[in-house]
Each structure stands twice: as structure tokens, then as C-alpha cells.
C-alpha positions as MATLAB code, in Angstrom:
seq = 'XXXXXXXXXXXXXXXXXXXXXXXXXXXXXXXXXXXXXXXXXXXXXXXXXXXXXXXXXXXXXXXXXXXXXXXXXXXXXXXXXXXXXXXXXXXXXXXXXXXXXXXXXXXXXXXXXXXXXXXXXXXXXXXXXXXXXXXXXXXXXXXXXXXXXXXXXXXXXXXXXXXXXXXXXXXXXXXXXXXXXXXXXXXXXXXXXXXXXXXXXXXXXXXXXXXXXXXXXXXXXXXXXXXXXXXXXXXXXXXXXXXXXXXXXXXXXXXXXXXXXXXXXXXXXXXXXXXXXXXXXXXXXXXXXXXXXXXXXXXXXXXXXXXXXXXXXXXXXXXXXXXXXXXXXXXXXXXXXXXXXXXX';
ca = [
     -30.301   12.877  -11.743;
     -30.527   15.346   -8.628;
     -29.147   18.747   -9.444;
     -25.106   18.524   -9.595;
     -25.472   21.011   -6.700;
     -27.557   19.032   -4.348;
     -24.913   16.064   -4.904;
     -21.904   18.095   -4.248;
     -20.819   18.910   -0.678;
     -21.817   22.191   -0.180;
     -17.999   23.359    0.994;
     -16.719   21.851   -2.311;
     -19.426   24.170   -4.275;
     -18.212   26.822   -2.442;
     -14.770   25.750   -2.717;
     -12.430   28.661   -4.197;
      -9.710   26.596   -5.854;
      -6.074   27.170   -5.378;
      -4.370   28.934   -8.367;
      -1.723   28.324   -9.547;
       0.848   30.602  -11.678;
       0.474   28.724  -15.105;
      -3.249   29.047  -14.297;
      -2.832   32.867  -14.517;
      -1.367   33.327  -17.652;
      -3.029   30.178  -19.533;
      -3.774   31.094  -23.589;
      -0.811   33.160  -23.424;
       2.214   33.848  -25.484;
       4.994   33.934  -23.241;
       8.811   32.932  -22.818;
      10.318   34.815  -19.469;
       8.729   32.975  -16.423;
       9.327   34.887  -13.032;
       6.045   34.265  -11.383;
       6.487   30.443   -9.457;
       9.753   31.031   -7.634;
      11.247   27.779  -10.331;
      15.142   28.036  -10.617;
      15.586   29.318  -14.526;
      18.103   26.295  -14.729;
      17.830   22.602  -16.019;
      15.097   23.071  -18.692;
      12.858   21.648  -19.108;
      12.861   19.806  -15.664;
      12.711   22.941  -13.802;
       9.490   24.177  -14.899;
       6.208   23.409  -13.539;
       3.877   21.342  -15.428;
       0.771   21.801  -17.713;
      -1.505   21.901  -14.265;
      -4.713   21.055  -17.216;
      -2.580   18.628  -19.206;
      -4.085   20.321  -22.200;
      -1.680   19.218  -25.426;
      -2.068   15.457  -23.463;
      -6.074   15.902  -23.183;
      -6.052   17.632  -27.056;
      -4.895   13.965  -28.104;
      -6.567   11.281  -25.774;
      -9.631   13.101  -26.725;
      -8.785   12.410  -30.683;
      -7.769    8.787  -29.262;
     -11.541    7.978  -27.025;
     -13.372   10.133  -29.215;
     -14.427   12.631  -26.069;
     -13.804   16.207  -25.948;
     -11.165   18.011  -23.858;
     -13.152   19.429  -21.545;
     -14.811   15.965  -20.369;
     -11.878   14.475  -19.609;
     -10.034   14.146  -16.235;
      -6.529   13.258  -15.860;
      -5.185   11.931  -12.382;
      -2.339   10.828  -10.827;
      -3.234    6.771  -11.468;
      -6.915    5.725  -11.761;
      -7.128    6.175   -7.723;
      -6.924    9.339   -8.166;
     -10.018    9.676  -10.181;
     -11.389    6.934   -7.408;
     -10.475    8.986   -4.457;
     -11.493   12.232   -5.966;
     -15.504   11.446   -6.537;
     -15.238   10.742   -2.318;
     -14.002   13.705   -1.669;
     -16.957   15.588   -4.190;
     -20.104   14.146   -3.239;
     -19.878   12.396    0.053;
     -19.976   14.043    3.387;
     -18.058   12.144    5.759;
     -20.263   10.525    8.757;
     -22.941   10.723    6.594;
     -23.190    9.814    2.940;
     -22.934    6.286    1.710;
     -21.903    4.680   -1.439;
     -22.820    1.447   -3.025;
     -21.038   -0.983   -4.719;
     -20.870   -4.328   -6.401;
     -19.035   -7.343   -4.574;
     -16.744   -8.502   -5.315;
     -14.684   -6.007   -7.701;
     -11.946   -3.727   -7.004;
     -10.784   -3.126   -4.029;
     -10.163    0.420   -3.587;
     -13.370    1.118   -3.958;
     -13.775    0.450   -0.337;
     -10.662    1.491    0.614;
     -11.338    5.089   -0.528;
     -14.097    4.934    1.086;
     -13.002    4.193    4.867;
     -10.591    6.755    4.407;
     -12.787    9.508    4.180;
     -15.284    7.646    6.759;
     -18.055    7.068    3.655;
     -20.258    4.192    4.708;
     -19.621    1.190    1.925;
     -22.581   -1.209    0.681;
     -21.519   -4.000   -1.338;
     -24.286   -5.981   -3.296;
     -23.477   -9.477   -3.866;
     -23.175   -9.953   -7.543;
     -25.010  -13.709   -8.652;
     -23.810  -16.825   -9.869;
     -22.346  -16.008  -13.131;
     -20.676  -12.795  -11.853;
     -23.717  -10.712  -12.899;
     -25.324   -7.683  -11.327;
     -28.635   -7.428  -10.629;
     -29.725   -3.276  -11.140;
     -32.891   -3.719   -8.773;
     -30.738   -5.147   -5.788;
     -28.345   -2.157   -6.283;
     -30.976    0.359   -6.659;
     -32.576   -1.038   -3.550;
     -29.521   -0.801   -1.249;
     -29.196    2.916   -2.114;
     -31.104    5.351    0.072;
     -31.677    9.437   -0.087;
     -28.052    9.262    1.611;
     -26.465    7.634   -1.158;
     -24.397    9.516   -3.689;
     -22.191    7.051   -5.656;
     -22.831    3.626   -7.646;
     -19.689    1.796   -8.479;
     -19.408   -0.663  -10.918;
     -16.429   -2.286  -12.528;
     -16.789   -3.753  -16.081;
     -14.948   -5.920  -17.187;
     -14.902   -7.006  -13.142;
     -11.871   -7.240  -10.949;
     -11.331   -9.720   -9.973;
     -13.725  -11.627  -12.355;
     -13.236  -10.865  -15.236;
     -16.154  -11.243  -16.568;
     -17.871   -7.839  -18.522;
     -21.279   -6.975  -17.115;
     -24.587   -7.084  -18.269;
     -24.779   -3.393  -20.523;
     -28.685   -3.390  -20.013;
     -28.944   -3.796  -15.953;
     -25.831   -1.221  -16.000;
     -28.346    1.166  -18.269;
     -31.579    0.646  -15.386;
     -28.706    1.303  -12.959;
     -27.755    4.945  -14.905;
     -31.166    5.683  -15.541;
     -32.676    4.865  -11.927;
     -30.262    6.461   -9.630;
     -30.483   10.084   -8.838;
     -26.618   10.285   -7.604;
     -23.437    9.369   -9.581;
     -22.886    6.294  -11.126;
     -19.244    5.331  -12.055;
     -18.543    2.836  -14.275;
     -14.474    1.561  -14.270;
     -13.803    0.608  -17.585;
     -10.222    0.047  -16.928;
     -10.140   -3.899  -18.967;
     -12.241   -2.108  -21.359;
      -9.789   -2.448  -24.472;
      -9.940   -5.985  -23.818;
     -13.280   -6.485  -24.006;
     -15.557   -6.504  -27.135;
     -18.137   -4.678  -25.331;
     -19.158   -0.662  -26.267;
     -17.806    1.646  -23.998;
     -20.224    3.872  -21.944;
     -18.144    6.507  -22.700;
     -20.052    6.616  -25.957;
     -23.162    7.203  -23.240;
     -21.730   10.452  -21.304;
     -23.798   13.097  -23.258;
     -27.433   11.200  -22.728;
     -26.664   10.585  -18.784;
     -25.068   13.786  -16.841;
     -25.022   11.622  -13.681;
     -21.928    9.344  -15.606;
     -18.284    8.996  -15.201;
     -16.487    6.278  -16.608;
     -12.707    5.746  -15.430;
     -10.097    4.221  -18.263;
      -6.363    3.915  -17.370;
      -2.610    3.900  -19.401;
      -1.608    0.486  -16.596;
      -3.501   -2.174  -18.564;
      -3.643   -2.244  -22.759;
      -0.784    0.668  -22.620;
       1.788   -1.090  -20.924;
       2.243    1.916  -18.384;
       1.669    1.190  -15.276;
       4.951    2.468  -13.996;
       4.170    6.280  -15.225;
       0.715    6.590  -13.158;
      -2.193    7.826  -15.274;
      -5.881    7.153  -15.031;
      -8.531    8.936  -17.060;
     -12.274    9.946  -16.260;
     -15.008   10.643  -18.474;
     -18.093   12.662  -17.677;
     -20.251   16.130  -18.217;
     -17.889   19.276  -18.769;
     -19.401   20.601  -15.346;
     -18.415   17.360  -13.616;
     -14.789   18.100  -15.376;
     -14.563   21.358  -13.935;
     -16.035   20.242  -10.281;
     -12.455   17.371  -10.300;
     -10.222   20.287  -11.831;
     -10.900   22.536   -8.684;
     -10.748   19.667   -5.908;
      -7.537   17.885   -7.251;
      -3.978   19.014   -6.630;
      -2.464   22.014   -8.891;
       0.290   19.686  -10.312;
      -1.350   15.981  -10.037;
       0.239   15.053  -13.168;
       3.876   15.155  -13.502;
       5.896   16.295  -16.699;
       7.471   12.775  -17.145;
       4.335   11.245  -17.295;
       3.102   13.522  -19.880;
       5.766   13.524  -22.198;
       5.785    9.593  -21.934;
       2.305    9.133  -22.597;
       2.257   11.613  -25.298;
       5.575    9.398  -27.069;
       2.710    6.579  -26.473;
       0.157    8.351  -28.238;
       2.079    8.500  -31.201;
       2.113    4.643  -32.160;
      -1.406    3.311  -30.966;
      -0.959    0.561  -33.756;
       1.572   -1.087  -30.891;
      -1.187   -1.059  -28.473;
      -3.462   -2.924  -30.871;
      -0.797   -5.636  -31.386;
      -0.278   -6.235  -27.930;
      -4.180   -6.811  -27.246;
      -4.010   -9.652  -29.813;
      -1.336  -11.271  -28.491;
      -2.609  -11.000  -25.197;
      -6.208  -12.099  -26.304;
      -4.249  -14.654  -28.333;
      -2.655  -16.095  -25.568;
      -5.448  -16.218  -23.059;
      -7.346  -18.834  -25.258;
      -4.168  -21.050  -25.481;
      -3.302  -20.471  -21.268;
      -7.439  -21.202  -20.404;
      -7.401  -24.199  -22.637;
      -4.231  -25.743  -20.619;
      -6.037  -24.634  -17.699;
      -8.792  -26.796  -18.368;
      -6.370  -29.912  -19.041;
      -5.131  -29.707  -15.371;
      -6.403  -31.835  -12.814;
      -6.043  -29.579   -9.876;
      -8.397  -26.771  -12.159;
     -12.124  -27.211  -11.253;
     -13.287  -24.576  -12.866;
     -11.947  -21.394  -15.357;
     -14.706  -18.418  -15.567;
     -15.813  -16.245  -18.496;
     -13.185  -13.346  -18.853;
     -13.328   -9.921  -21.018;
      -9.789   -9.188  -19.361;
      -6.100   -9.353  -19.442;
      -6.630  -12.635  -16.782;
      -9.040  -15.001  -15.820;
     -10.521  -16.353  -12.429;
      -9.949  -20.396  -11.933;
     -11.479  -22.233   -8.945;
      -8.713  -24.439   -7.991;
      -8.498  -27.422   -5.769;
      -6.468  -25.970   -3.261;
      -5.479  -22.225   -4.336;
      -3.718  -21.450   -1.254;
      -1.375  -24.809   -1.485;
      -0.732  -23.921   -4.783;
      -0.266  -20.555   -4.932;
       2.324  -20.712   -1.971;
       3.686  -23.487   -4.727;
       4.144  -21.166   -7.380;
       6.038  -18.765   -5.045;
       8.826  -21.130   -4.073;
       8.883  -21.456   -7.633;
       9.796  -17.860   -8.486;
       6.007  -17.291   -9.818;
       3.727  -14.560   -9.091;
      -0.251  -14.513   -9.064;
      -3.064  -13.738   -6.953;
      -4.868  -15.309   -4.519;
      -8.833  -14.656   -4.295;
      -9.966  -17.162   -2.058;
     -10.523  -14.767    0.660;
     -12.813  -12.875   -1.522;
     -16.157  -12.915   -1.020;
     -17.470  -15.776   -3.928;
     -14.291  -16.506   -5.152;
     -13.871  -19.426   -2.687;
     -10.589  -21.530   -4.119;
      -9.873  -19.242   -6.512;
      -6.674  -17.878   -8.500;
      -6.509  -14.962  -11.100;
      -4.021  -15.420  -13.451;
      -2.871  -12.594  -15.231;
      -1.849  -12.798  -19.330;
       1.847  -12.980  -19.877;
       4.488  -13.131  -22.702;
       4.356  -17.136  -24.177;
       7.398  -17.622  -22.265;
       5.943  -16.465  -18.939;
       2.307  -18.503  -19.596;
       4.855  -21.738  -20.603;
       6.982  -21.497  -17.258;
       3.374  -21.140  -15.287;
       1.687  -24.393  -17.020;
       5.084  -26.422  -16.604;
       5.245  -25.502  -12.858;
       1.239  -26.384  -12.869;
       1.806  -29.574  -14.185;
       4.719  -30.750  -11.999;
       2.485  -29.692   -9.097;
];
């Protein structure tokens, strides 16, 4: 990896971060607050937040097995998406590169902060291929993305070409782990202290059940940590969110059960799959859903709307031709879907 400060914009290394009043007086004993204009009534509401999440951080880092100081917390996983832009990538002029298809704000981020985008077509199972990435990046290229288990495929990638990937790029290579408790394979967060040049994203929407609060986690090198920590927002992450996911942290056990039953139920809802006429085709998943080349997936998925039934359509999306993702349900949810699939 290049020095961290030949990949950072050189405003951003300069940057002097805002700071805030509970910055100030951080490792301190204190019970008056008068320093950030906050009205003294309607504790605890009133107050502003933990701006470092630190009693949150203290636990997810028991929880992932990383320390404190190489974790990021952000306001959703886009957050920790958009952020990385906003780092390394001079506007006009950097580029980023990226597997294709996967997730979408990937590119989204980057038109936003005018950040050239190069998708690599992944192959014919879904798999990367590290020398085609490596060979669409340039000396203008500052970010890798790659998203395993995939989105919208499903399907966890190759650990070895991710590893040449790490290993032969010079700039920052983020891996989204976000299906990652659904997936058997080893997390790379279990990588950050051999490659500096890491981050790996995780989120509370998928295995936690909480998409609704908004918070996404990233992994990497304490001086990566403290490089997010200056660009992001003072308050990013709200005191509701905190104290819910800390109530979550208390009863991981519940998280555990809901994987089986979800894993559970993806075997039985692929299986029916395969027994319908109008599925050609279901792919390997590591996920919380599965991709399935259908005979007509916009037909049918206009179908399943009349009939109260959300998923997503994917045949606009490059290789993904025909194709629905299906996302994992209660059993009552996966029945109504298979009855309205086999009445089609």
C-alpha cells in the first residue's frame, strides 16, 4: 500500500476537524453541562450524543472481536460508503473500481462526488477475476470495491482472488461484508492487522433485524479510524439508535436463532423454486435471498404486485437478464409467495 498520506486528499490531511463540546471534555467526570447551548430539560433526550459512540464501540468490539479504535460507526452502511469518497478521491480526477454487478450505491456515491466508476464484469458463476480488476485500476485509482456475499447475487466470492486483490493494489480495498453472518465464509475482518490498505463494512439492517434504526459498521487500521472520525459529522449517530442497538447487544443468542431459521427456510423456498415451471434457473446464495432466472421476471413480478407481494426485479442488471431476487421471509410470507407462484 501507498503511504495513507499519498491516498488521502491533501485538504482532508490538512483538514482541522470540527469540535464539538462533548469532544472537549471526553474522559471526564462531569454532571453540570453548560457548554452546547442544550435546554437542561427532557433528559435524556435533550442532550447531545456520544459523538465517538464509545460504550456502543466498547461492545461491538467484544461482539466482532476488533478493537475500539478500528471501528467506525455511521449513520447506515452508506455512510461508511459515502465517507471513503469523500477521503481518498479528488473529484474530476480520481477513479474507483468496482465489481459488476453488486450494490448499487457504490456507483451512486460515486457520481455524486464526480469520482469516475469502473465496473469489471464479474464471470459466469458470479466470480471475480483479481487480474481483470487489478488491470482496470490505474495510478489514478484509489478504491477497490467488492461486495461478498454479492448483491444482488448472492453468491460469496472467491477468498483467494479477493487476497491477490488486497495484496496487489496500492490504494484501498473495501470489502462489504454486509450478508456476512449468513455466510459460512471467514470474515476479512480477521485480515485488518496484516493489510493496512483494508476496510471491511458490516451492518445492524440484515442478521440484526434493524434496518429501521440506521447503523453500518467499518473495520480498518486505527489511523484509517481516526482519518473517518474527523471527515464525518459531529453527531452522525443518534442517541435512539445507540441505546437500541446496545438493548440488541444484550441478547445476541436471538440473532443466532433468526439466521437458522432464515438459512432454514431458504433451502425449503429454493427447493419449491426449482419445482416451478416458470423458474429456469436458482443461483448459489451465501445470503438472506437468492437470484432466480425466470421465464418472464418482469410479467411476473408485476404479477406478484397485484397480488400484494413485494420483490425485486434484476433484469435490468447487467448479467442478471430474467432475473428475480427473492428475499427470505417468515414461513408464512415464503408460503403466500410459492402459492401466488404456482397459480401464476
Amino acid at each position: 500500500m501507498k503511504p495513507l498520506e499519498q491516498l488521502v486528499r491533501p485538504n482532508i490531511w490538512r483538514l482541522a476537524p470540527y469540535s464539538s463540546a462533548r469532544d472537549e471534555y471526553s474522559g471526564k467526570e462531569a454532571h453540570v453541562f453548560l457548554d452546547a447551548n442544550e435546554n437542561p430539560y427532557n433528559s435524556p433526550y435533550n442532550r447531545y450524543p456520544d459523538p465517538l459512540q464509545r460504550e456502543l464501540k466498547a461492545r461491538i468490539a467484544q461482539l466482532k472481536g476488533v478493537p475500539a479504535d478500528m471501528i467506525f460507526l455511521g449513520n447506515g452502511s452508506d455512510e461508511a460508503i459515502d465517507l471513503p469518497y469523500r477521503i481518498f478521491c479528488e473529484p474530476g480526477v480520481d477513479n474507483v473500481v468496482a465489481i459488476e454487478p453488486t450494490y448499487g450505491m457504490y456507483r451512486v456515491c460515486a457520481d455524486i462526488n464526480n469520482v469516475e466508476y469502473r465496473p469489471v464484469l464479474l464471470d459466469e458463476h458470479y466470480q471475480l477475476r483479481a487480474d481483470r480488476l487489478l488491470a482496470a485500476a490505474d495510478e489514478k485509482t484509489k478504491i477497490i470495491w467488492i461486495c461478498s456475499p454479492n448483491n444482488p447475487t448472492g453468491n460469496a466470492l472467491n477468498p483467494e482472488e479477493i487476497e491477490k486483490v488486497v495484496k496487489g493494489f496500492q490504494g484501498i480495498v473495501i470489502i462489504d461484508e454486509a450478508y456476512g453472518d449468513f455466510s459460512a465464509q471467514k470474515s476479512f475482518r480477521s485480515e485488518l492487522a496484516k493489510y493496512s490498505n483494508l476496510i471491511v463494512l458490516n451492518t445492524f439492517s440484515k442478521a440484526w433485524g434493524l434496518a429501521a434504526i440506521r447503523l453500518g459498521m467499518a473495520f480498518a487500521s486505527p489511523d484509517i479510524i481516526a482519518i473517518y472520525n474527523k471527515v464525518k459529522y459531529p453527531y452522525n449517530v443518534n442517541l435512539l439508535t445507540q441505546l437500541l442497538a446496545l438493548e440488541a447487544l444484550k441478547d445476541p443468542f436471538e440473532v443466532d436463532k433468526w439466521i437458522k431459521l432464515l438459512l432454514g427456510e431458504r433451502i425449503r423456498l429454493i427447493a419449491a423454486f426449482r419445482d416451478l415451471p416458470i423458474c429456469e434457473e436458482i443461483y448459489p446464495t451465501d445470503a438472506n435471498f437468492f437470484l432466480a432466472r425466470m421465464t418472464d421476471a418482469q410479467a411476473i413480478y408485476d404479477y406478484l404486485v397485484n397480488r400484494g407481494i413485494i420483490v425485486r426485479n434484476r433484469t435490468r442488471i447487467q448479467l442478471c437478464n430474467n432475473c428475480l431476487r427473492i428475499t427470505i421471509g417468515t414461513k408464512s410470507e415464503n408460503n403466500e409467495l410459492l402459492a401466488a407462484l404456482r397459480q401464476y
